[in-house]
XYZ file of C-alpha atoms in Angstrom:
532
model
C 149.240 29.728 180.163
C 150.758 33.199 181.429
C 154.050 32.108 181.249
C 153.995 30.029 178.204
C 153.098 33.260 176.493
C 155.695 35.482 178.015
C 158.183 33.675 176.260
C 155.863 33.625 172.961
C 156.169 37.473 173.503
C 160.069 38.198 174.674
C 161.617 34.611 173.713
C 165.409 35.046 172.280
C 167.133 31.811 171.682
C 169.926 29.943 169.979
C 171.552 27.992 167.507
C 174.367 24.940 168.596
C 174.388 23.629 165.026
C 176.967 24.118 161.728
C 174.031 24.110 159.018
C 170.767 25.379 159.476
C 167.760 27.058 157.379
C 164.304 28.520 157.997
C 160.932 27.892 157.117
C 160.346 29.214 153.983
C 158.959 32.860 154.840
C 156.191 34.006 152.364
C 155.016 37.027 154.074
C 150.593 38.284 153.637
C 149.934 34.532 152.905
C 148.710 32.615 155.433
C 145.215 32.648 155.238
C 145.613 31.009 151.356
C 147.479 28.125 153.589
C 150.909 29.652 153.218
C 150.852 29.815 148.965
C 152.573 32.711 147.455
C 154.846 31.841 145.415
C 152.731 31.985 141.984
C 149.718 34.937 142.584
C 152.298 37.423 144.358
C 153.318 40.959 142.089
C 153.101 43.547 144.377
C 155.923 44.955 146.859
C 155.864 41.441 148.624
C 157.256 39.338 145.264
C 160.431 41.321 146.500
C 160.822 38.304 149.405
C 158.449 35.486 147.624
C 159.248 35.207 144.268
C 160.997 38.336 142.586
C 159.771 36.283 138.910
C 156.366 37.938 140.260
C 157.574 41.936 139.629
C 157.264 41.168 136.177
C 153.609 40.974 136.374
C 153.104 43.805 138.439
C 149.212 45.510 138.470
C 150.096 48.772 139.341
C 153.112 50.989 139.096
C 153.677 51.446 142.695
C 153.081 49.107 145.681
C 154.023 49.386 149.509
C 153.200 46.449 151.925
C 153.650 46.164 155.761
C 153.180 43.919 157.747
C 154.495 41.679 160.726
C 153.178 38.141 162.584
C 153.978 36.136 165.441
C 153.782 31.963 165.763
C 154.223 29.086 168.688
C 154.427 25.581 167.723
C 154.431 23.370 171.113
C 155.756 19.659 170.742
C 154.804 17.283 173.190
C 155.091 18.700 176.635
C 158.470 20.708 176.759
C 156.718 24.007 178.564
C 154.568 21.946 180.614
C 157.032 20.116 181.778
C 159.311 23.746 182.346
C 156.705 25.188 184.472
C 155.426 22.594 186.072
C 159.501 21.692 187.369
C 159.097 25.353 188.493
C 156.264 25.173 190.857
C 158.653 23.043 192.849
C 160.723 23.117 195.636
C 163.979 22.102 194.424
C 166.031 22.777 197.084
C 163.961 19.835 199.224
C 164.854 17.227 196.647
C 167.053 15.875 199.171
C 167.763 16.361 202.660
C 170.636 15.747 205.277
C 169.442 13.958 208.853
C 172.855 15.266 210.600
C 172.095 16.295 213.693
C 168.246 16.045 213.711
C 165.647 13.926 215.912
C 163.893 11.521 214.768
C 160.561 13.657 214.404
C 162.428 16.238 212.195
C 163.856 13.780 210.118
C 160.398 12.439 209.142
C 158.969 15.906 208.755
C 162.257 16.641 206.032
C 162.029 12.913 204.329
C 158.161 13.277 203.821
C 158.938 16.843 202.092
C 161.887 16.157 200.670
C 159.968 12.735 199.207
C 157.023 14.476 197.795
C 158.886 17.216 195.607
C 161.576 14.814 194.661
C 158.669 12.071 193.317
C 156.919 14.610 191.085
C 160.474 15.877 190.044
C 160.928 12.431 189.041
C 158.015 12.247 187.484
C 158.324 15.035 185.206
C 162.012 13.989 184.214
C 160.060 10.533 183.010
C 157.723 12.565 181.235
C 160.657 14.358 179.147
C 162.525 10.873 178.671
C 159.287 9.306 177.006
C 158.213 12.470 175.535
C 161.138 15.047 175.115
C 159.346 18.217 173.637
C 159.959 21.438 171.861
C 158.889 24.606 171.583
C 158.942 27.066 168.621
C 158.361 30.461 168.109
C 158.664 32.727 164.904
C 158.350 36.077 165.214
C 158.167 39.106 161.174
C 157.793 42.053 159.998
C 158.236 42.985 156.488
C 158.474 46.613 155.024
C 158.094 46.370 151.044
C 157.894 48.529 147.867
C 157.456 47.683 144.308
C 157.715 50.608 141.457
C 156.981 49.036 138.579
C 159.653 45.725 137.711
C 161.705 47.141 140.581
C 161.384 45.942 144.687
C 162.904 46.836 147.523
C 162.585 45.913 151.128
C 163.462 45.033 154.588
C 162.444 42.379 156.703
C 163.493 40.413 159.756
C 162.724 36.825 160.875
C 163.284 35.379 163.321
C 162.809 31.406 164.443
C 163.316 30.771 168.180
C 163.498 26.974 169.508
C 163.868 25.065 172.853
C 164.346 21.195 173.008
C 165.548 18.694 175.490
C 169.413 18.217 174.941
C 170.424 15.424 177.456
C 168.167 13.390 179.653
C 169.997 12.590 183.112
C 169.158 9.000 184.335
C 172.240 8.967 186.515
C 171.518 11.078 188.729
C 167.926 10.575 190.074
C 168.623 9.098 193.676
C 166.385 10.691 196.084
C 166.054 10.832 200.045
C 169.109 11.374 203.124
C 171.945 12.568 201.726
C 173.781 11.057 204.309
C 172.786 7.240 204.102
C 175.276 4.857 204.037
C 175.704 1.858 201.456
C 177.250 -1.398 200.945
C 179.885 -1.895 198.380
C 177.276 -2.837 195.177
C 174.665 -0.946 193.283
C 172.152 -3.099 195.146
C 173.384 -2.984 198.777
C 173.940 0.737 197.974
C 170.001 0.736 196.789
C 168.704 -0.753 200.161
C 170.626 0.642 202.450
C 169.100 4.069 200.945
C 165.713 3.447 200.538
C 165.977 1.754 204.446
C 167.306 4.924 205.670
C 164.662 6.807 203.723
C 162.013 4.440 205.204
C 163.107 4.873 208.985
C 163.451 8.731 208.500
C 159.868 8.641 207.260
C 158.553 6.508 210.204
C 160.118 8.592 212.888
C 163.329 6.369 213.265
C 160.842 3.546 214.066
C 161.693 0.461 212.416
C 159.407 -1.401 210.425
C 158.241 -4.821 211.735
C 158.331 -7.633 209.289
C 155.842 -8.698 207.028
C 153.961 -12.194 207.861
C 153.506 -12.869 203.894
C 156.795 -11.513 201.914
C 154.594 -10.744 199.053
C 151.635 -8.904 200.838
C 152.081 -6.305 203.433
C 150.385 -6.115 206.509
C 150.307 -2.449 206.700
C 146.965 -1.213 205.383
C 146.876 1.841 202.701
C 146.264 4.901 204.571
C 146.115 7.261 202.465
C 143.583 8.807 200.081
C 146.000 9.920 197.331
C 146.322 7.206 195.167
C 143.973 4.672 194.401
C 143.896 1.404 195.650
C 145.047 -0.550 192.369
C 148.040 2.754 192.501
C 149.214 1.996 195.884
C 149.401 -1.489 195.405
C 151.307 -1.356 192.225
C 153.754 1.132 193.738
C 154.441 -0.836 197.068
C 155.281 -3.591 194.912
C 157.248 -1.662 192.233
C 159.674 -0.232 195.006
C 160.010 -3.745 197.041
C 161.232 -5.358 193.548
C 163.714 -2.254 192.547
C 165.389 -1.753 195.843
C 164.975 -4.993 197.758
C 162.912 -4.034 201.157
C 160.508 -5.805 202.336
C 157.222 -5.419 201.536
C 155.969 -3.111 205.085
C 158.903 -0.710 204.340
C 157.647 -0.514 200.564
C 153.913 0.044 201.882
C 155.096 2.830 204.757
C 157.041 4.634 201.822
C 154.013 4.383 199.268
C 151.768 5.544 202.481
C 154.171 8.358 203.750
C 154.701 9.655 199.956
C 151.376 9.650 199.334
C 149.763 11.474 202.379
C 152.701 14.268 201.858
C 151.216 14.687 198.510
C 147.796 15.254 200.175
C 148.583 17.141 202.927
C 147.366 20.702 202.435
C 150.771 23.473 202.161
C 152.317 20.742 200.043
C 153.667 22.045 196.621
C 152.428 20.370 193.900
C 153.641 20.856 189.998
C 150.196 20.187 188.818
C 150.769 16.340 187.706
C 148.229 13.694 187.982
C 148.505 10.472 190.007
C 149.394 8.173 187.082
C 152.163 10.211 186.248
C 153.223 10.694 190.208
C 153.241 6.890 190.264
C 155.408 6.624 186.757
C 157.607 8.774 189.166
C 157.782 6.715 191.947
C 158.487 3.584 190.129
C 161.661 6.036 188.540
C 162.813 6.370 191.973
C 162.444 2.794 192.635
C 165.106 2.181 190.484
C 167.331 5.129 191.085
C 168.593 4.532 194.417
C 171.989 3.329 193.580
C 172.981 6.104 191.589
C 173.865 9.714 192.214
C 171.623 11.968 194.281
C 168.901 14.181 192.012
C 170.522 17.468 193.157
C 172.862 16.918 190.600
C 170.944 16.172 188.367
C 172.268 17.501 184.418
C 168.863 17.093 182.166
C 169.283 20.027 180.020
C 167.104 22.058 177.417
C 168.973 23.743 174.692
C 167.819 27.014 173.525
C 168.596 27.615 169.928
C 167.616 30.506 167.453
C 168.128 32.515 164.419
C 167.393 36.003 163.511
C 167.820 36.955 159.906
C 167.039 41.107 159.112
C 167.674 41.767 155.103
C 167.611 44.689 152.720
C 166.929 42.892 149.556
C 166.704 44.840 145.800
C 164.856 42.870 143.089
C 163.822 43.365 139.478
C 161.870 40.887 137.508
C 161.506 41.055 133.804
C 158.973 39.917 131.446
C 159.369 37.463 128.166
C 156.070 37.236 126.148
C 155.843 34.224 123.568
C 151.977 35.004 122.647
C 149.359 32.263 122.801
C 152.439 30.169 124.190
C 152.036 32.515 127.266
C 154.305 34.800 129.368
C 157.361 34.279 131.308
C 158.884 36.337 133.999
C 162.330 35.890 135.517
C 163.813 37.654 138.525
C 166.442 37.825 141.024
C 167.353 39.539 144.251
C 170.217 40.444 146.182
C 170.169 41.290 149.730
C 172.485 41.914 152.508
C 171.900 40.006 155.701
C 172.563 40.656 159.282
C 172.119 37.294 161.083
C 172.042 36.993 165.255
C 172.737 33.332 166.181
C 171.831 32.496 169.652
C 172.744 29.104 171.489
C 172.547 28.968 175.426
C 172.296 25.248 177.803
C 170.424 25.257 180.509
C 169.603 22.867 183.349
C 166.250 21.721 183.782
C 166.414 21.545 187.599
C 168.275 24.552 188.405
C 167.721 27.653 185.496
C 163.821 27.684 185.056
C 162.798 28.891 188.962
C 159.839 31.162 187.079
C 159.157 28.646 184.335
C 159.370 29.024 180.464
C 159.389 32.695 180.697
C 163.199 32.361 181.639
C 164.478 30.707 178.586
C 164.851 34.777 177.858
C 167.268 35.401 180.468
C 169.676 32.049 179.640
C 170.223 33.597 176.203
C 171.546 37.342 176.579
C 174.763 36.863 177.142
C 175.183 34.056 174.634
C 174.564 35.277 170.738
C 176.955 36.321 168.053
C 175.870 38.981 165.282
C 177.361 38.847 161.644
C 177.064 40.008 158.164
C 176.059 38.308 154.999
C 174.627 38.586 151.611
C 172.280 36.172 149.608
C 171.168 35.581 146.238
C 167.333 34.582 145.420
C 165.840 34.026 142.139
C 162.342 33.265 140.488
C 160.257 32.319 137.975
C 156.634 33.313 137.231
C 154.775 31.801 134.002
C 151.584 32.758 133.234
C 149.058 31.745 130.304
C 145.836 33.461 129.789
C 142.385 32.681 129.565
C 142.730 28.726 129.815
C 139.091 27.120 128.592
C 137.016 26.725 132.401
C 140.057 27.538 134.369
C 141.035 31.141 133.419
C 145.113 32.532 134.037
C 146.750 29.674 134.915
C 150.510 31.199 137.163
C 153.169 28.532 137.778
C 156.196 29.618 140.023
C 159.297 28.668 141.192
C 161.400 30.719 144.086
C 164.932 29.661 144.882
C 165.986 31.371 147.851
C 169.570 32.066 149.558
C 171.248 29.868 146.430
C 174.795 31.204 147.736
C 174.007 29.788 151.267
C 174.987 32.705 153.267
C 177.218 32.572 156.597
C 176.634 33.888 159.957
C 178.987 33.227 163.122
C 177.460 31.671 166.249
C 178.448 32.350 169.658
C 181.991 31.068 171.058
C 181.451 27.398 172.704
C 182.040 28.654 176.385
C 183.809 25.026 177.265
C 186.067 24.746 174.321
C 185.783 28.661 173.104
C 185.560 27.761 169.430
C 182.961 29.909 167.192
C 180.800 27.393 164.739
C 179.870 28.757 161.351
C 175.707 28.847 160.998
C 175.006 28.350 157.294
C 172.025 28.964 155.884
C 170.955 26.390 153.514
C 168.732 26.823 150.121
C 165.250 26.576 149.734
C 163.047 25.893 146.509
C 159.677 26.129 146.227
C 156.772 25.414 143.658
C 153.612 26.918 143.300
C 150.390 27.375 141.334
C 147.418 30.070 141.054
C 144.203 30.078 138.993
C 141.744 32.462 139.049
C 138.778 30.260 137.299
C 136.333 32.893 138.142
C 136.422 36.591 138.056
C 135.898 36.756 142.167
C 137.627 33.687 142.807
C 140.945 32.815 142.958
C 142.810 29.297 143.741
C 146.849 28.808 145.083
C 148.956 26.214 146.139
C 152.421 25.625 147.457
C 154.896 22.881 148.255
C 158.637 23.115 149.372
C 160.673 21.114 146.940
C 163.703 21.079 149.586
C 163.030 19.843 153.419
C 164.161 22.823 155.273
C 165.753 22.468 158.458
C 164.815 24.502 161.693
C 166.548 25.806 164.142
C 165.838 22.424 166.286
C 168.313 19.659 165.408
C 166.064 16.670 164.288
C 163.132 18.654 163.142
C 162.237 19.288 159.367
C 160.005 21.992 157.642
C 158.348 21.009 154.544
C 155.309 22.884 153.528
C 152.323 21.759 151.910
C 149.559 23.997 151.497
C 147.038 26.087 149.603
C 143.745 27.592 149.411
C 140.860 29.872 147.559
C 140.392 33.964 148.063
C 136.974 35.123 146.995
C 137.240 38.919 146.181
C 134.864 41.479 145.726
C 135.962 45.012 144.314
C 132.874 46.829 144.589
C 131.176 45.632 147.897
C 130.187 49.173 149.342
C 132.874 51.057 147.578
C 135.310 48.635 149.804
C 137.934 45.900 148.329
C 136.372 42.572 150.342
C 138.537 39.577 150.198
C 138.104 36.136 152.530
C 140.598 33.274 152.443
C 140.289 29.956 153.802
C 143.034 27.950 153.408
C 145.414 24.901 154.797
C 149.125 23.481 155.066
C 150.785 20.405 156.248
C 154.551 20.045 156.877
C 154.980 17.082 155.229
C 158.498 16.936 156.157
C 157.978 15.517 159.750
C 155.602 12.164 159.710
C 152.642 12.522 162.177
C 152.599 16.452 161.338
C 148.490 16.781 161.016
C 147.321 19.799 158.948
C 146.701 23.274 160.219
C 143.617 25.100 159.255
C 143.738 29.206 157.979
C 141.819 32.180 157.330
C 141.508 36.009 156.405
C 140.095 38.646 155.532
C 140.702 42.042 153.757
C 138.961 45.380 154.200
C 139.347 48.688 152.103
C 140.095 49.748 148.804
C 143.623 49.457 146.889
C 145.226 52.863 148.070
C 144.579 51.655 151.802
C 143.873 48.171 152.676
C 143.953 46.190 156.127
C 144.755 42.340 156.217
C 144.171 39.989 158.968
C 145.201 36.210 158.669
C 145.371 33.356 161.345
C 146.223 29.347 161.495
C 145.051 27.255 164.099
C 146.342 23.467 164.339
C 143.486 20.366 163.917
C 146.198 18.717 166.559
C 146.120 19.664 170.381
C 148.426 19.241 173.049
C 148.941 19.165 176.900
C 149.408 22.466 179.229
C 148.608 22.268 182.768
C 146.820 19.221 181.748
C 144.607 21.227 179.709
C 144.442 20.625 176.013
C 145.478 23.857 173.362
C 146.131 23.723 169.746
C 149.826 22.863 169.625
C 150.389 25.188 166.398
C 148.994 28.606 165.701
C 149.644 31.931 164.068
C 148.713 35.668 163.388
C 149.683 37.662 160.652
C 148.588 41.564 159.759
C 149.180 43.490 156.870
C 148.496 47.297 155.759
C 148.869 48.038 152.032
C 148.631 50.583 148.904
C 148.786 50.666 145.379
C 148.324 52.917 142.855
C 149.287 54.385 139.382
């Protein structure tokens, strides 16, 4: 886990796509399950919902506050530091010049790093995998309609760009072939076999189908070895004794104490060997070009805001605000090779991306709505909002394409989101939110659509303290199969100096070194004042 959370802590990636957003940023919220948009009128309606400084309590506000996220998709930083713990210089190996006894000592290494390599490049074809990191901090004020601020976002990604199944042939580097895919296929895997059996060929088996070769090795289970001897006879053609000395070699390598394993389990060791069953004819794994793009954004703006208030009496009360802020946006965009640029694991997706980001200057536009009717029958206030964010969709440059040298334009896209607040008791207060727009990330493919809400039960004289808890939830309902993630606070201290704490914790877990670990979670802090 060490390295999955060095890059949590230092990550800084990039950004290969012409139009991108971010997820809707509603800073001090997440332990209501993300809703802001309609109970927010201090310092913080400056980035929420400026509608909201029209309601302000007290004359002056300041928050601050900052928070750090990881969302892990499938197995992308497993699969990074588990490619790591190998040897990838010994995917192959060249015979020239060696006995007999030295080329089985290189095929049986080479062979047992080049099987789990395989076997982790399955695992990203069936699986791909991302990994996302956001990283705030917000500095706000609010005296009386008016806000002001600065804060900086940032949303870091890394995918799998293109899976490789070219190049996945493993073994001597100098076997020879015949003219077809399939000669070429078993005259490589023969070589392989005879460098693994000391240059001592294999006698024929009396049955074609069953080998008379025992399993003699304690790796893989019986039902395993059998199903690999006879995956590797059908993909390359040997006979069914070479097949069983390969599965027997490969699999007492794996054993053998010294050996460097990646931390995989059998079945998926055997998914890789039937991978290199088939990959014989093509080109050797050295070259192998699986890549994982790291993309990212970093947005840091000065926004002003003022929201004013229209009051229609028993009809209720409606306030309206905007905010204009200038933007400095980083775009980041690096591509780097699975086999060759991760030697310390995840933890160097930070060193791929320093030499590849582009900085710019921008400006957006936000505006909001807050209405408000008081003292509904049962339900007390009732607050509706709407926040339209970056309506002008603000430009950043991205970093120069190092092939063709061309710069692509990042634009930020608009966001729009609803929400609602009631505060039926006078401890108790209810909020929800929902994106109306489906907000792209900085990971082509993958949506951000926010569902979510929650209660706050307050208590303003509990010791002479301000009390709050939250307990809350969202969904992102923009990407199917997205299962809801569970949040909470607290506050401590009165108005003039208050402390915040929130978290979220995914219901959904995932895989890292075979271990499982919510695949989503988040912390946010907060200090605040208000007075006058």
């Amino acid at each position: 886990m060490k390295k999955m959370m060095t890059a949590v802590a230092l990550l800084g990636l990039s950004l290969p796509v012409a139009a991108q957003a971010m997820e809707f940023q509603t800073p001090g919220s997440l332990g209501i399950g993300r809703a802001g948009v309609a109970r927010t009128t201090d310092s913080y309606a400056t980035f929420i919902n400026p509608g909201g400084l029209a309601f302000h309590e007290k004359g002056f506000s300041m928050n601050l506050g900052g928070g750090v996220g990881v969302a892990i998709n499938a197995t992308l930083a497993d699969n990074v530091d588990k490619m790591s713990k190998l040897d990838t210089s010994k995917l192959s190996y060249d015979s020239t010049g060696l006995t007999a006894a030295q080329s089985a000592t290189l095929a049986a290494e080479s062979t047992a790093q080049a099987v789990q390599a395989l076997a982790i490049i399955d695992d990203v074809k069936k699986n791909k995998g991302e990994l996302t990191v956001s990283v705030d901090a917000a500095l706000a004020f609010q005296i009386r309609n008016f806000g002001v601020g600065v804060i900086n976002s940032t949303e870091l990604g890394a995918g799998i760009g293109n899976v490789d199944t070219n190049n996945l042939r493993t073994g001597d580097t100098t076997s020879a072939g015949g003219a077809t895919p399939d000669a070429i296929s078993l005259a490589n895997v023969q070589q392989l076999v005879l460098d693994l059996n000391s240059g001592v060929a294999v006698p024929v088996s009396a049955d074609p189908a069953t080998p008379d070769i025992a399993n003699s090795q304690s790796y893989f289970s019986q039902t395993q070895w059998e199903a690999v001897v006879q995956k590797i006879k059908q993909a390359t053609g040997v006979g069914v004794n070479e097949a069983a000395v390969l599965a027997n070699k490969v699999g007492s390598q794996l054993g053998a104490p010294g050996t460097q394993l990646a931390g995989l389990t059998t079945d998926q060791v055997v998914s890789g060997l039937s991978l290199a069953a088939d990959s014989f004819s093509g080109g050797a794994l050295d070259n192998n070009n699986t890549t994982v793009d790291l993309v990212g954004i970093s947005l840091f703006e000065v926004p002003i805001a003022y929201g004013h208030k229209f009051d229609f009496g028993s009809k209720g009360k409606l306030g309206v605000g905007a905010a204009a802020k200038v933007m400095r946006g980083t775009v980041y965009f690096q591509e780097a090779l699975l086999f060759k640029d991760f030697k310390d694991g995840s933890s160097d997706f930070t060193k791929k991306v320093k030499d590849s980001k582009a900085d710019s200057t921008s400006f957006g536009i936000d505006l909001g709505a807050l209405y408000r009717l008081e003292d509904v029958k049962y339900i007390g206030p009732v607050n509706v909002g709407l926040a339209l964010k970056n309506l002008n969709s603000p430009k950043f440059d991205g970093p120069k394409d190092p092939t063709t040298g061309r710069t692509e334009t990042v634009k930020v896209e608009p966001q729009a989101r609803l929400g609602v607040g009631l505060d039926p008791l006078s401890w108790l207060s209810i909020a929800a939110d929902m994106d109306l727009t489906k907000n792209k990330t900085v990971l082509p493919g993958r949506d951000s659509q926010i569902l979510g809400g929650g209660l706050e039960a307050h208590f303003d004289h509990w010791y002479a303290l301000w009390f709050a808890l939250r307990l809350g939830a969202y969904k992102n309902i923009g990407e199917s199969g997205s299962k809801p993630v569970i949040t909470g606070g607290f506050s401590l201290g009165p108005q003039y100096l208050r402390f915040d704490l929130n978290a979220a914790v995914a219901t959904e877990t995932g895989k890292y070194d075979n271990k499982s670990y919510p695949n989503e979670a988040k912390v946010e802090f907060g200090l605040s004042t208000a007075f006058f």
